[in-house]
Amino acid sequence: MAGDNENKQNGTSFDLNDFTIIKEGDAEILMHAKNEVFYNNSQVNNRDMSIAVLRTFISQRKLEHDAMLARRTKAGNKAPNAKAENPGDSVQHNGESTDGSEVLKDASHGESSSIPVEQNKNLRGKGREELKPPRVLEALSASGLRALRYAREVEGISQVVALDNDKASVEACRRNIKFNGSVACSKVESHLADARVYMLTHPNEFDVVDLDPYGAPSVFLDSAVQSVADGGMLMCTATDMAVLCAANGEVCYSKYGSYPLRGKYCHEMALRILLASIESHANRYKRYIVPVLSVQMDFYIRVFVRIYTSASDVKNTPLKLSYVYQCIGCDSFHLQTVGRTVSKDKSVRCLPGFGPAVPQECSDCGKKFNMGGPIWSAPIHDQEWVVAMLANVKSMKERYPAYERISAVLTTISEELPDIPLFLSLHNLCATLKCTSPSAVIFRSAVINAGYRISGTHVNPLGLKTDAPMNVIWDIMRCWVRNHPVKAQPSDQSGSVILAKEPVLQANFARAVASLSQAQAKKVARFLPNPERNWGPKLRAGRQITSKHVSLLGPKALNAMSNHGDGEGSKNENGDVSNHENGDGSNHENGNGSNHEDVEEPAAKRKKTEESDS
């Protein structure tokens, strides 16, 4: 097929000499020499991670289905012995609610959900043992590379619907579908449509919805949470990292309903802001989310959440959200939950949380607090899923082009403390005190010896998650400075105020066995450098090179971009300039490409820091 000089599509012919064939995984796409449809090879990490999650979702979905059938069989065996006192009570005797919905207990997290009866017809009667294969919606498809990889690489998928509202992108997607042969033609279909309208008119129809816009996903969330079937998966990417990381706090609040804070933990806070926003949209339709994986990679964040329907469980949302108080003088931060529970007469009520969580001035340095949020403060990963995904990736490493990177990320996530929101930066603590930094092993040992837990984070090689309160952290640092004196500083500085206090806790810096994670002890890679220079987002499709791009990239990169004729759109030479779309996307104008005040320069400036385990 690839060897033909000409092909015909919809009655029009195109010359293969005008295209370059790009292969990723099992899929191949045709890219024109002109930058008509966006392709970003750095998004291979994103696509590989999504495929790993999708494979795990399909296997987990099968397990949940089998468990549900087992419960029904068990309940059916007991049914003949049970006499219904009230035949009209459908909830008690038929397993259905009064509105025609079937009440089921989800096997993955033990919470009830109300699933429309129509969606479970395949579980009743003769078709009771069957589980319909999942349908996937890629809302912003562009070249269709992601949809093609899903169809060709993930077993068990029945259909992938690829949407785009750009004619050139739809033409490219349909061309690529035919180019990939019969399997792609039978499973992938491309439509010219506004993703928001399409999702609103197809509620509860797709088991997986993939949102990967060029910029902020906020305009798609309301329709996306309605399009996902009960118990289905929503995959969502956000690339407006400057907005989410407090460069434009008021813009973040207008898009996501949360105010970000500047801090070393800003990228994890971005993940939690996005999760809180998705939860807010889901709650409007008596739905709620259960995150299974949330990652920050390269120049974007990506979350994978299950969506369930249950009016009663929606009431627990305030328990999963918190406000953050960040001291402007030192690295101290504190969380205050939005809600709390009260038990009375075997019933549980949700009430407003107690506050304030902090005094007017920081008890450590005496400075004021900035308040941000609300953010998602419940776990952002399901560790069982992470372990299953990591095992799948390792067993099929040859099927993942970005195996090294995604296995490193999943390894780090598997060792994170799941119940600790945000993290500390050891270098920031030392910068506040103007002291030399202890090694990560020494600091971890002191925290462990004090009786607390501590772990790393996939977001930052130098980040540390711990359940130790800030007064314990500062006592450890005071003991460190006592053994490693610092020069006298002005008394009004935050570090001077902290060091002026005597430590209550006497830190023990003896090396603890658990100070190194299993991956560190085995020298397993966890933070890999970028594979090539200027690894990152590309120019949006159709954009012209400007003086700002030249100043960022230099004349050498400019020449390479100007002379590219290989059809790959200058690969990565222009990689640090702007946001990506969906890794294989184009210039969408239906809301996924209109806001770009966000990520261009911060994403280019952010550099990976090599970790020291000494």
Coordinates of C-alpha atoms in Angstrom, one line a residue, residues 241-250 260 262 597-598 602:
M241 CA 0.6 24.9 32.4
A242 CA 1.4 28.6 32.9
V243 CA -2.3 29.2 33.8
L244 CA -2.5 26.1 36.0
C245 CA 0.8 27.0 37.7
A246 CA -0.2 30.5 38.9
A247 CA 1.3 32.7 36.1
N248 CA -2.4 33.8 35.5
G249 CA -4.2 32.8 38.6
E250 CA -7.4 34.7 37.7
P260 CA -3.4 28.2 41.9
R262 CA 3.3 29.5 43.3
E597 CA -1.7 32.8 26.7
D598 CA -0.7 29.9 28.8
P602 CA 7.1 28.3 30.7

